[in-house]
Coordinates of C-alpha atoms and ligand atoms in Angstrom, one line a residue:
M1 CA 18.8 -81.1 50.6
C2 CA 16.8 -78.1 52.0
G3 CA 13.1 -78.5 51.4
I4 CA 10.5 -75.7 51.1
V5 CA 6.7 -75.7 51.4
G6 CA 4.1 -73.0 51.4
I7 CA 0.3 -73.2 51.7
A8 CA -2.3 -70.5 51.2
K9 CA -5.9 -71.4 52.3
R10 CA -9.1 -69.5 52.2
R11 CA -10.4 -70.4 55.7
D12 CA -8.8 -73.4 57.4
H13 CA -5.7 -73.5 59.5
V14 CA -2.4 -74.4 57.8
I15 CA -0.1 -75.8 60.5
K16 CA -1.3 -79.4 60.2
D17 CA -0.9 -79.2 56.4
L18 CA 2.5 -77.5 56.5
I19 CA 3.8 -80.3 58.7
A20 CA 2.3 -83.0 56.6
A21 CA 3.9 -81.5 53.5
L22 CA 7.2 -81.0 55.2
K23 CA 7.2 -84.6 56.3
K24 CA 7.0 -85.7 52.7
L25 CA 10.2 -83.8 52.2
E26 CA 12.0 -85.6 55.0
Y27 CA 13.6 -88.0 52.5
R28 CA 15.7 -85.2 51.1
G29 CA 17.7 -85.1 54.3
Y30 CA 17.6 -82.4 57.0
D31 CA 19.0 -81.3 60.3
S32 CA 16.5 -78.7 61.4
A33 CA 13.0 -77.5 60.6
G34 CA 10.7 -74.6 61.0
I35 CA 7.4 -72.9 60.0
A36 CA 6.1 -69.4 59.8
V37 CA 2.4 -68.7 59.9
L38 CA 0.4 -65.5 59.2
S39 CA -2.4 -65.2 61.7
N40 CA -4.5 -62.1 62.5
G41 CA -2.1 -60.1 60.4
T42 CA 1.0 -61.2 62.4
I43 CA 3.8 -63.6 61.6
H44 CA 4.4 -66.4 64.1
V45 CA 7.6 -68.5 63.7
I46 CA 8.6 -71.8 65.3
K47 CA 11.8 -73.5 64.4
G48 CA 14.4 -75.8 65.9
V49 CA 17.1 -78.4 65.5
G50 CA 16.0 -82.0 65.0
T51 CA 13.0 -83.7 63.5
I52 CA 9.8 -82.2 62.3
D53 CA 8.1 -84.1 65.1
K54 CA 10.0 -82.1 67.6
V55 CA 8.7 -78.9 66.0
I56 CA 5.2 -80.3 66.0
N57 CA 5.3 -80.8 69.7
S58 CA 6.0 -77.1 70.2
T59 CA 3.5 -75.7 67.6
R60 CA 0.9 -75.6 70.4
S61 CA 2.7 -72.5 71.5
I62 CA 1.9 -70.5 68.2
K63 CA -1.3 -69.3 66.7
D64 CA -2.6 -71.0 63.6
G65 CA -3.5 -69.1 60.5
N66 CA -4.4 -69.7 56.8
V67 CA -1.2 -68.8 55.1
G68 CA 2.2 -70.3 56.0
I69 CA 5.6 -71.4 54.9
G70 CA 7.9 -74.2 56.1
H71 CA 11.4 -75.5 55.7
T72 CA 13.7 -78.5 56.3
R73 CA 17.3 -77.3 56.5
W74 CA 20.5 -79.2 55.4
A75 CA 23.2 -77.0 56.8
T76 CA 25.5 -75.2 54.2
H77 CA 26.1 -71.7 55.5
G78 CA 26.5 -71.8 59.3
G79 CA 26.3 -74.7 61.8
V80 CA 23.2 -76.7 62.9
S81 CA 21.5 -74.4 65.4
K82 CA 18.1 -73.0 66.1
E83 CA 19.3 -69.5 65.0
N84 CA 20.4 -70.8 61.6
A85 CA 17.2 -72.8 61.1
H86 CA 14.6 -71.3 58.7
P87 CA 12.3 -69.4 58.5
H88 CA 14.3 -66.2 59.0
I89 CA 12.6 -63.0 59.9
S90 CA 13.5 -59.4 59.4
C91 CA 14.3 -57.0 62.2
N92 CA 10.7 -55.7 62.6
G93 CA 9.3 -59.3 62.4
E94 CA 7.2 -58.3 59.3
V95 CA 8.9 -60.5 56.7
A96 CA 9.6 -64.3 57.0
V97 CA 11.6 -66.2 54.4
V98 CA 12.6 -69.8 53.6
H99 CA 15.3 -70.5 51.1
N100 CA 16.9 -73.5 49.3
G101 CA 20.2 -72.8 47.6
T102 CA 23.3 -70.7 48.2
L103 CA 23.7 -67.0 47.7
D104 CA 27.0 -65.6 46.2
D105 CA 28.5 -62.5 47.7
F106 CA 25.8 -62.3 50.4
N107 CA 28.3 -60.7 52.8
I108 CA 28.3 -57.6 50.6
I109 CA 24.5 -57.2 51.0
R110 CA 24.7 -58.1 54.7
D111 CA 27.4 -55.5 55.4
K112 CA 25.3 -52.9 53.5
L113 CA 22.3 -53.8 55.6
I114 CA 24.2 -53.7 58.8
R115 CA 25.4 -50.2 58.0
K116 CA 21.8 -49.3 57.6
G117 CA 21.1 -50.5 61.1
H118 CA 19.8 -54.1 60.5
K119 CA 20.7 -56.6 63.2
F120 CA 21.4 -60.2 62.2
S121 CA 20.7 -63.1 64.4
S122 CA 22.1 -66.0 62.3
E123 CA 25.2 -67.0 60.2
T124 CA 23.1 -67.9 57.2
D125 CA 23.0 -66.3 53.7
T126 CA 19.2 -66.6 53.8
E127 CA 18.7 -64.0 56.5
V128 CA 19.9 -61.2 54.2
I129 CA 16.8 -61.9 52.0
A130 CA 14.4 -61.1 54.9
H131 CA 16.2 -57.9 55.8
L132 CA 16.5 -56.9 52.2
I133 CA 12.8 -57.3 51.6
E134 CA 12.1 -55.3 54.7
E135 CA 14.4 -52.5 53.4
K136 CA 12.7 -52.5 50.0
L137 CA 9.2 -52.5 51.6
A138 CA 10.1 -49.4 53.6
E139 CA 11.3 -47.7 50.3
I140 CA 8.6 -48.9 47.9
G141 CA 5.6 -49.8 49.9
D142 CA 4.1 -52.3 47.4
P143 CA 5.0 -55.8 48.7
V144 CA 5.3 -57.5 45.2
K145 CA 7.5 -54.7 43.8
A146 CA 9.6 -54.7 47.0
F147 CA 10.0 -58.4 46.8
S148 CA 11.0 -58.3 43.2
Q149 CA 13.5 -55.5 43.8
A150 CA 15.1 -57.5 46.6
I151 CA 15.3 -60.6 44.4
Y152 CA 16.9 -58.6 41.6
E153 CA 19.9 -57.9 44.0
L154 CA 20.5 -61.6 44.7
K155 CA 23.1 -63.7 43.0
G156 CA 23.5 -67.4 43.2
S157 CA 21.0 -70.2 43.5
Y158 CA 17.7 -69.8 45.2
A159 CA 14.2 -71.1 45.7
I160 CA 12.5 -68.6 48.0
A161 CA 9.1 -68.5 49.7
S162 CA 8.2 -65.4 51.7
I163 CA 5.3 -64.1 53.7
I164 CA 4.8 -60.5 54.7
K165 CA 2.8 -59.2 57.7
G166 CA -0.7 -58.0 56.7
Y167 CA -0.8 -59.7 53.3
N168 CA -2.6 -63.0 52.7
F169 CA -0.3 -64.4 50.1
I170 CA 3.0 -66.1 49.6
L171 CA 5.7 -64.7 47.3
L172 CA 8.1 -67.0 45.5
A173 CA 11.3 -66.7 43.5
R174 CA 13.4 -69.2 41.7
N175 CA 16.9 -69.4 40.2
K176 CA 18.8 -72.7 39.8
S177 CA 17.0 -74.3 42.7
P178 CA 13.8 -76.4 42.4
L179 CA 10.4 -74.8 43.1
V180 CA 6.9 -76.0 42.0
I181 CA 3.5 -74.6 42.6
G182 CA 0.6 -76.9 43.4
V183 CA -2.8 -75.8 42.2
G184 CA -5.7 -76.8 44.5
N185 CA -9.4 -75.8 45.0
G186 CA -9.7 -72.8 47.2
E187 CA -6.1 -73.3 48.3
N188 CA -2.7 -73.3 46.5
Y189 CA 0.7 -74.5 47.5
C190 CA 4.4 -74.4 46.7
A191 CA 7.2 -76.9 47.4
S192 CA 10.6 -78.0 46.4
D193 CA 9.2 -81.0 44.7
V194 CA 5.9 -82.6 43.7
A195 CA 6.3 -85.4 46.3
A196 CA 5.5 -82.9 49.0
L197 CA 2.1 -82.1 47.5
L198 CA 0.9 -85.2 45.8
H199 CA -1.5 -85.9 48.7
K200 CA -3.1 -82.5 47.9
T201 CA -3.1 -82.2 44.1
N202 CA -1.7 -83.6 40.9
R203 CA -1.8 -80.2 39.1
F204 CA 1.5 -78.4 39.1
I205 CA 3.1 -75.3 37.6
F206 CA 6.9 -75.6 37.3
L207 CA 8.6 -72.3 37.9
K208 CA 11.5 -71.4 35.6
D209 CA 14.8 -69.6 36.5
G210 CA 14.2 -65.9 36.8
E211 CA 10.5 -66.2 37.6
I212 CA 8.8 -64.8 40.6
A213 CA 5.2 -65.7 41.7
L214 CA 2.4 -64.8 44.0
I215 CA 0.1 -67.4 45.4
T216 CA -3.2 -66.7 47.2
P217 CA -5.8 -69.3 48.1
D218 CA -7.6 -68.6 44.7
R219 CA -4.9 -67.2 42.4
V220 CA -1.5 -67.8 41.0
D221 CA 0.4 -65.0 39.3
I222 CA 3.8 -65.4 37.7
W223 CA 6.2 -62.9 36.3
Y224 CA 9.6 -63.1 34.6
L225 CA 12.0 -60.7 36.3
S226 CA 14.1 -59.0 33.6
E227 CA 16.3 -56.0 34.3
S228 CA 14.3 -55.3 37.5
T229 CA 11.0 -55.1 35.5
M230 CA 8.3 -57.8 35.8
K231 CA 6.7 -59.3 32.7
K232 CA 3.6 -61.4 33.2
V233 CA 3.9 -65.1 32.3
E234 CA 1.1 -67.4 31.4
N235 CA 0.4 -70.2 33.9
K236 CA 1.1 -73.6 32.4
I237 CA -0.5 -76.3 34.5
E238 CA 0.7 -79.9 34.1
V239 CA -0.9 -83.0 35.5
I240 CA 1.4 -85.5 37.1
D241 CA 0.2 -89.1 37.2
W242 CA 2.2 -90.3 40.2
S243 CA -0.1 -91.9 42.8
P244 CA 0.2 -90.6 46.4
Q245 CA 0.2 -94.3 47.5
L246 CA 3.7 -94.6 46.1
L247 CA 4.8 -92.3 48.9
D248 CA 3.7 -94.8 51.5
K249 CA 5.9 -97.5 53.0
G250 CA 3.1 -100.0 53.1
N251 CA 4.1 -103.1 55.1
Y252 CA 7.8 -102.6 54.5
E253 CA 10.1 -101.6 57.3
Y254 CA 11.9 -99.1 55.1
F255 CA 11.3 -97.4 51.8
M256 CA 14.6 -98.8 50.5
L257 CA 13.3 -102.4 50.9
K258 CA 10.0 -101.5 49.3
E259 CA 11.7 -99.9 46.4
I260 CA 14.0 -102.9 45.8
Y261 CA 10.9 -105.2 45.7
E262 CA 9.2 -102.9 43.2
Q263 CA 11.9 -103.6 40.6
P264 CA 10.3 -106.5 38.7
Y265 CA 7.1 -104.5 38.3
I266 CA 9.0 -101.5 36.9
L267 CA 10.7 -103.8 34.4
N268 CA 7.4 -105.2 33.3
K269 CA 6.1 -101.7 32.9
L270 CA 9.1 -100.7 30.8
A271 CA 8.9 -103.9 28.8
N272 CA 5.4 -102.8 27.8
S273 CA 6.4 -99.3 26.8
I274 CA 9.3 -99.8 24.4
D275 CA 7.6 -97.8 21.6
Y276 CA 7.7 -94.7 23.9
Y277 CA 11.5 -94.7 23.6
K278 CA 11.6 -94.8 19.8
K279 CA 11.5 -91.1 19.2
F280 CA 14.3 -90.5 21.8
S281 CA 16.4 -93.3 20.3
D282 CA 16.0 -91.9 16.8
Q283 CA 17.0 -88.5 18.0
L284 CA 20.1 -89.8 19.8
L285 CA 21.1 -91.7 16.6
R286 CA 20.6 -88.6 14.5
Y287 CA 22.5 -86.3 16.9
S288 CA 25.4 -88.8 17.1
E289 CA 25.9 -88.4 13.3
S290 CA 27.0 -84.8 13.7
G291 CA 29.4 -85.1 16.7
G292 CA 30.3 -86.9 19.9
I293 CA 28.0 -88.1 22.7
S294 CA 29.0 -87.2 26.3
I295 CA 27.1 -89.1 29.0
V296 CA 27.0 -86.9 32.1
A297 CA 25.8 -88.1 35.6
A298 CA 26.7 -88.3 39.3
G299 CA 26.8 -91.2 41.8
T300 CA 24.5 -94.2 41.0
S301 CA 23.4 -92.5 37.8
Y302 CA 27.0 -92.3 36.7
H303 CA 27.3 -96.0 37.2
A304 CA 24.2 -96.5 35.0
G305 CA 25.9 -94.1 32.5
L306 CA 28.9 -96.4 32.3
I307 CA 26.6 -99.3 31.6
G308 CA 24.9 -97.1 29.0
K309 CA 28.3 -96.5 27.3
F310 CA 28.9 -100.3 27.2
L311 CA 25.5 -101.0 25.7
L312 CA 25.7 -98.2 23.1
S313 CA 29.1 -99.5 22.0
K314 CA 28.3 -103.2 22.1
L315 CA 24.7 -103.1 20.7
A316 CA 24.7 -100.1 18.5
G317 CA 28.4 -99.7 17.7
M318 CA 28.1 -96.1 18.9
R319 CA 31.0 -94.2 20.4
S320 CA 30.4 -92.2 23.6
E321 CA 32.3 -90.9 26.7
V322 CA 31.1 -90.8 30.3
I323 CA 32.0 -87.7 32.4
I324 CA 31.3 -87.4 36.1
A325 CA 29.1 -84.4 36.3
S326 CA 31.1 -82.5 38.9
E327 CA 34.2 -82.9 36.7
F328 CA 32.5 -81.8 33.5
P329 CA 33.7 -78.1 33.6
E330 CA 37.3 -79.3 33.7
W331 CA 37.0 -82.3 31.3
S332 CA 34.8 -81.0 28.6
H333 CA 36.8 -78.4 26.7
H334 CA 36.3 -80.4 23.5
V335 CA 32.5 -80.3 23.7
N336 CA 31.0 -78.0 21.2
K337 CA 27.9 -77.3 19.1
S338 CA 28.1 -80.4 17.1
D339 CA 28.1 -82.6 20.2
T340 CA 25.3 -84.0 22.4
I341 CA 25.0 -84.4 26.1
L342 CA 23.2 -87.4 27.4
A343 CA 22.4 -86.4 31.0
I344 CA 21.2 -89.1 33.4
S345 CA 19.6 -88.1 36.7
Q346 CA 16.9 -89.6 38.9
S347 CA 16.0 -86.3 40.5
G348 CA 16.7 -84.1 37.5
E349 CA 17.9 -81.5 40.2
T350 CA 21.5 -82.6 40.8
A351 CA 23.4 -79.2 40.7
D352 CA 26.5 -80.8 39.2
V353 CA 24.5 -82.3 36.3
L354 CA 22.6 -79.1 35.7
E355 CA 25.8 -77.0 35.7
A356 CA 27.3 -79.4 33.2
V357 CA 24.2 -79.2 31.0
R358 CA 24.2 -75.3 31.2
I359 CA 27.9 -75.2 30.2
A360 CA 27.3 -77.6 27.2
K361 CA 24.2 -75.6 26.2
S362 CA 26.1 -72.3 26.3
R363 CA 28.5 -73.8 23.7
G364 CA 25.5 -74.8 21.5
A365 CA 25.6 -78.6 22.3
K366 CA 22.3 -80.5 22.2
V367 CA 20.9 -82.0 25.4
L368 CA 19.0 -85.3 25.8
S369 CA 18.2 -86.6 29.2
I370 CA 17.1 -89.7 31.1
A371 CA 15.2 -88.7 34.2
N372 CA 12.7 -89.9 36.7
V373 CA 11.0 -86.8 38.2
P374 CA 8.5 -85.1 35.8
G375 CA 8.9 -81.3 35.5
S376 CA 12.4 -81.4 37.1
T377 CA 14.9 -78.7 36.0
L378 CA 16.9 -81.1 33.9
T379 CA 13.8 -81.9 31.8
R380 CA 13.3 -78.2 31.3
L381 CA 16.8 -77.7 30.0
S382 CA 16.7 -80.7 27.7
D383 CA 15.8 -80.9 24.0
E384 CA 14.1 -84.2 24.8
T385 CA 13.7 -86.4 27.9
A386 CA 13.2 -90.1 28.2
F387 CA 11.4 -90.8 31.5
I388 CA 12.4 -94.0 33.4
Q389 CA 8.9 -94.4 34.9
A390 CA 10.1 -95.7 38.2
G391 CA 7.7 -93.5 40.3
P392 CA 9.0 -91.5 43.3
E393 CA 12.1 -92.9 45.1
I394 CA 12.1 -92.0 48.8
G395 CA 15.1 -94.0 50.1
V396 CA 18.2 -91.9 49.8
A397 CA 20.1 -94.7 48.3
A398 CA 19.0 -95.1 44.6
T399 CA 17.9 -98.7 43.9
K400 CA 14.8 -99.0 41.6
T401 CA 15.9 -95.9 39.6
F402 CA 19.3 -97.5 38.9
L403 CA 17.6 -100.6 37.5
A404 CA 15.2 -98.5 35.5
Q405 CA 18.0 -96.3 34.1
V406 CA 19.8 -99.4 33.0
A407 CA 16.7 -100.9 31.5
V408 CA 16.0 -97.7 29.5
L409 CA 19.6 -97.5 28.3
Y410 CA 19.2 -101.2 27.2
I411 CA 16.0 -100.3 25.3
I412 CA 17.5 -97.3 23.6
S413 CA 20.7 -99.1 22.6
S414 CA 18.7 -102.0 21.4
L415 CA 16.4 -99.8 19.3
I416 CA 19.3 -98.0 17.7
S417 CA 20.9 -101.4 16.9
G418 CA 17.7 -102.4 15.1
K419 CA 16.6 -105.1 17.5
S420 CA 12.9 -105.8 17.3
T421 CA 10.5 -104.6 20.0
V422 CA 9.5 -108.2 20.7
R423 CA 13.1 -109.2 21.4
I424 CA 13.8 -106.2 23.6
K425 CA 10.6 -107.0 25.5
D426 CA 11.6 -110.6 25.9
G427 CA 15.0 -109.6 27.3
L428 CA 13.3 -107.4 30.0
I429 CA 10.5 -109.9 30.8
N430 CA 13.1 -112.6 31.4
V431 CA 14.9 -110.4 34.0
A432 CA 11.6 -109.5 35.6
K433 CA 10.6 -113.1 35.9
E434 CA 13.9 -114.2 37.4
L435 CA 13.7 -111.3 39.9
E436 CA 10.0 -112.0 40.8
S437 CA 10.6 -115.7 41.4
S438 CA 13.9 -115.3 43.2
M439 CA 13.4 -112.2 45.3
E440 CA 12.7 -113.9 48.6
H441 CA 15.6 -116.3 48.0
I442 CA 18.0 -113.5 47.1
S443 CA 16.9 -111.6 50.2
T444 CA 17.6 -114.7 52.5
I445 CA 21.0 -115.3 51.0
S446 CA 21.9 -111.6 51.0
R447 CA 21.0 -111.4 54.7
R448 CA 23.3 -114.4 55.3
I449 CA 26.1 -112.6 53.3
S450 CA 25.5 -109.4 55.3
S451 CA 26.2 -111.3 58.6
L452 CA 29.6 -112.2 57.1
L453 CA 30.3 -108.5 56.3
M454 CA 29.0 -106.5 59.2
D455 CA 32.1 -106.7 61.4
R456 CA 34.6 -106.2 58.5
E457 CA 36.5 -103.0 57.9
H458 CA 36.8 -103.3 54.1
V459 CA 34.8 -105.1 51.4
F460 CA 35.8 -105.3 47.8
F461 CA 33.5 -105.7 44.8
L462 CA 34.9 -107.0 41.5
G463 CA 33.3 -107.2 38.1
R464 CA 34.4 -107.4 34.4
G465 CA 32.9 -105.9 31.3
I466 CA 29.3 -104.7 31.7
N467 CA 29.4 -105.7 35.4
Y468 CA 32.4 -103.6 36.3
P469 CA 30.0 -100.6 36.9
T470 CA 27.6 -103.0 38.8
A471 CA 30.6 -103.7 41.1
L472 CA 31.1 -100.0 41.6
E473 CA 27.4 -99.6 42.4
G474 CA 27.5 -102.5 44.9
A475 CA 30.4 -100.8 46.7
L476 CA 28.6 -97.5 46.7
K477 CA 25.4 -99.0 48.2
L478 CA 27.3 -100.8 50.9
K479 CA 29.4 -97.8 52.0
E480 CA 26.7 -95.2 51.9
I481 CA 24.2 -97.0 54.1
S482 CA 26.3 -99.3 56.3
Y483 CA 29.3 -97.0 56.6
I484 CA 31.7 -100.0 55.9
H485 CA 34.5 -99.0 53.6
A486 CA 33.9 -100.6 50.2
E487 CA 35.6 -100.4 46.9
G488 CA 34.4 -101.5 43.5
Y489 CA 37.0 -102.6 40.9
P490 CA 37.3 -104.0 37.4
A491 CA 38.6 -107.5 38.4
G492 CA 41.6 -107.3 36.0
E493 CA 42.7 -104.0 37.4
Y494 CA 42.8 -105.3 41.0
K495 CA 46.3 -106.7 40.6
H496 CA 47.6 -103.3 39.7
G497 CA 47.5 -102.1 43.3
P498 CA 44.5 -103.1 45.5
L499 CA 45.8 -106.7 45.7
A500 CA 48.2 -105.4 48.4
L501 CA 45.2 -105.0 50.7
I502 CA 44.2 -108.6 50.4
E503 CA 45.0 -110.6 53.5
K504 CA 43.3 -113.5 55.3
G505 CA 39.5 -113.0 55.6
V506 CA 39.1 -109.8 53.5
P507 CA 35.8 -110.2 51.8
S508 CA 35.6 -109.8 48.0
I509 CA 32.3 -110.1 46.3
V510 CA 32.8 -111.2 42.7
L511 CA 30.2 -110.8 39.9
V512 CA 30.8 -113.8 37.6
P513 CA 30.1 -113.2 33.9
S514 CA 27.8 -115.5 31.9
D515 CA 29.9 -114.8 28.9
E516 CA 32.5 -117.6 28.7
R517 CA 35.5 -115.6 27.5
T518 CA 35.2 -113.0 30.3
R519 CA 34.3 -115.7 32.8
E520 CA 37.6 -117.5 32.2
K521 CA 39.5 -114.4 33.1
I522 CA 37.6 -113.7 36.3
I523 CA 38.1 -117.3 37.4
Y524 CA 41.8 -116.6 37.3
N525 CA 41.3 -113.3 39.3
I526 CA 39.3 -115.3 41.9
M527 CA 42.1 -117.8 42.2
E528 CA 44.6 -115.0 42.6
I529 CA 42.7 -113.4 45.6
R530 CA 41.8 -116.7 47.2
S531 CA 45.4 -117.8 47.2
R532 CA 46.1 -114.7 49.3
G533 CA 43.5 -115.6 51.8
A534 CA 40.6 -113.5 50.6
F535 CA 37.1 -114.6 51.6
T536 CA 35.3 -114.8 48.3
I537 CA 31.6 -114.5 47.7
T538 CA 30.4 -115.1 44.1
I539 CA 27.2 -114.1 42.5
Q540 CA 27.2 -116.3 39.4
P541 CA 25.0 -117.8 36.7
K542 CA 23.2 -121.0 37.7
S543 CA 24.8 -122.7 34.7
V544 CA 28.3 -122.6 36.2
N545 CA 29.9 -123.6 39.4
I546 CA 32.9 -121.4 40.2
P547 CA 34.6 -122.3 43.5
S548 CA 34.3 -119.7 46.2
D549 CA 33.6 -119.5 50.0
F550 CA 30.0 -118.5 49.5
S551 CA 27.9 -118.3 46.4
L552 CA 24.6 -117.1 45.1
P553 CA 23.6 -118.7 41.8
L554 CA 21.0 -116.8 39.7
D555 CA 19.4 -117.5 36.3
V556 CA 21.2 -115.2 33.9
K557 CA 20.0 -115.5 30.3
S558 CA 22.1 -112.7 28.8
E559 CA 25.3 -110.9 29.8
L560 CA 23.8 -107.6 28.5
T561 CA 20.8 -107.7 30.9
S562 CA 22.8 -109.3 33.8
P563 CA 23.5 -105.9 35.6
M564 CA 19.7 -105.7 36.2
I565 CA 19.9 -109.1 38.0
Y566 CA 23.2 -108.8 39.8
V567 CA 22.6 -105.4 41.3
V568 CA 19.6 -106.7 43.3
P569 CA 21.6 -109.0 45.7
L570 CA 24.1 -106.1 46.0
Q571 CA 21.3 -103.7 47.1
L572 CA 19.9 -106.3 49.5
I573 CA 23.4 -107.1 51.0
A574 CA 23.8 -103.4 51.6
Y575 CA 20.3 -103.1 53.1
H576 CA 20.6 -106.1 55.4
T577 CA 24.1 -105.0 56.6
A578 CA 22.9 -101.5 57.4
V579 CA 19.8 -102.7 59.2
S580 CA 21.8 -105.4 61.2
L581 CA 24.2 -102.6 62.3
G582 CA 21.2 -100.5 63.5
R583 CA 21.6 -97.9 60.7
N584 CA 18.6 -96.4 59.0
P585 CA 19.1 -97.3 55.3
D586 CA 16.5 -94.6 54.2
K587 CA 18.4 -91.8 55.8
P588 CA 22.2 -92.3 55.8
R589 CA 24.2 -89.8 57.7
N590 CA 25.4 -86.6 55.8
L591 CA 23.6 -87.6 52.6
A592 CA 20.7 -86.0 50.9
K593 CA 18.4 -87.4 48.2
S594 CA 18.6 -84.5 45.9
V595 CA 22.0 -82.8 45.9
T596 CA 21.2 -79.3 44.8
V597 CA 24.5 -77.7 45.6
E598 CA 27.8 -78.0 43.6
Ligands
F6R601 C1 23.5 -93.2 45.7 C2 22.7 -92.1 45.2 C3 23.5 -90.9 44.6 C4 22.8 -90.3 43.4 C5 23.5 -89.0 43.0 C6 22.9 -88.5 41.7 O1 22.7 -94.2 46.1 O2 21.5 -92.1 45.2 O3 24.8 -91.2 44.3 O4 22.8 -91.3 42.4 O5 23.4 -88.1 44.0 O6 21.5 -88.2 41.8 P1 20.6 -88.0 40.6 O7 20.4 -89.3 39.9 O8 19.3 -87.6 41.2 O9 21.2 -87.0 39.7

């Protein structure tokens, strides 16, 4: 969703750098963009609807400077328009603000400011911040105090960066929206996530809720804002070992394809770091002895969570429940201090997940998390985090991080079950080998399958047991990037309703289990839908030959690791269908990579 950047340099100009950093945030999704630059003591703003490139073309019309802020906007308050794009400036043009988040009750502040003579030019909640800072500046004079007093009046979620005429620094504030500070040499930065700044630095300070900060080219000062007073906080710099090359598409047409192809390498990496997950597994086991385990996640991570529940039950005999993060407030009345939340999130910034975690923490529950992005808010809220080590994921549709989440859940469940490191490693290496050797073949067949789907209105995905969530994931991938309606179902549940939609030619993609008992049942389900005219596509173990209209045989050594194999053709089917339909799989309409609003 909205992305923020800020750069303070000693001498050089910032516009080029602001645009480069903003472009690294494009993957979060946006509809408009803008920058504000301090030059010769004056603030110059340029903003507009459309791509950052469009803004670049018009930057020639503004003066460059050495301190600036930038923004990519994903509309929430107010439509997509130049007026609503950020940065927003105050009446006298002396304060510019960019903001990610949503302010509660901002109309009350707005009305108060209007009564004092402020004139608003947008429908956004953000604009009140600029006017409020201007108001406080007039009262107090000192820019840092004025900024902190303005922030103290805000409610809701915000990551804010602001520049003020005549001052060579950027002021920051954070509450429930991500904001990181990048530490450079003779220049310092801020951004919504580390991906925006990795090409500049690998040294970061992660701001916490309630903190405000000041960054100059040479200094970073942080305070905790409590009861309108500021308490100085020590700067804790962390080094992030993600390589900036991971943010490059290389020879791939799209990030999504690159990320799908990275999967065997990630599996090999995880297979070689099983010991890293021992402490986490021990902790989960210990916590489970005092109460229940609630797995909480959204979207693709929710599907990984369902597989996690299966693995914990099957391998470790451990009871758990899975709650969709956005439903947690309504479905969690039983969760209390003896329980544990196992939160799963790629970004670690999904607002629904964070809200669920905060509710659980407020009741005294323990929080363990499985995350990808170092330093993300979820990791700060957790007692312990297991990182999935997948590297940055730029394609909006989660691919490699789903596989890595499943692999980590497999490792954790296996460790709790007492399986040896060698056996766990073998299980993962086998999957990695099958994917490595079959990737090109899987891609060719998936492209062929996509040609059978691209003119269909509905596609169904069926699975049983551990691959029922894989079917859900296949349907989610197809619908979110190709815009074809797709449904995932447990194959046995199909006859309790959706079978009514089966008529001649409706495609159903069936994931055939390697486990004989479940396979027998799915064969019956396939016969049922074929007899009603469904066009069946099976993804099945090489060792069997289940009749269908089209099939992709794969080497599946174990049912428990099969989701990591079966999901890959499903990702590639979605990818090829989207590309054949002329849709950009990296940036599906209406979707954002990091969903930071509830
Ligand atoms: C789908 C997808 C989303 C995310 C969901 C949760 O391809 O990417 O459904 O899985 O928004 O995101 P995280 O895992 O960052 O909490």
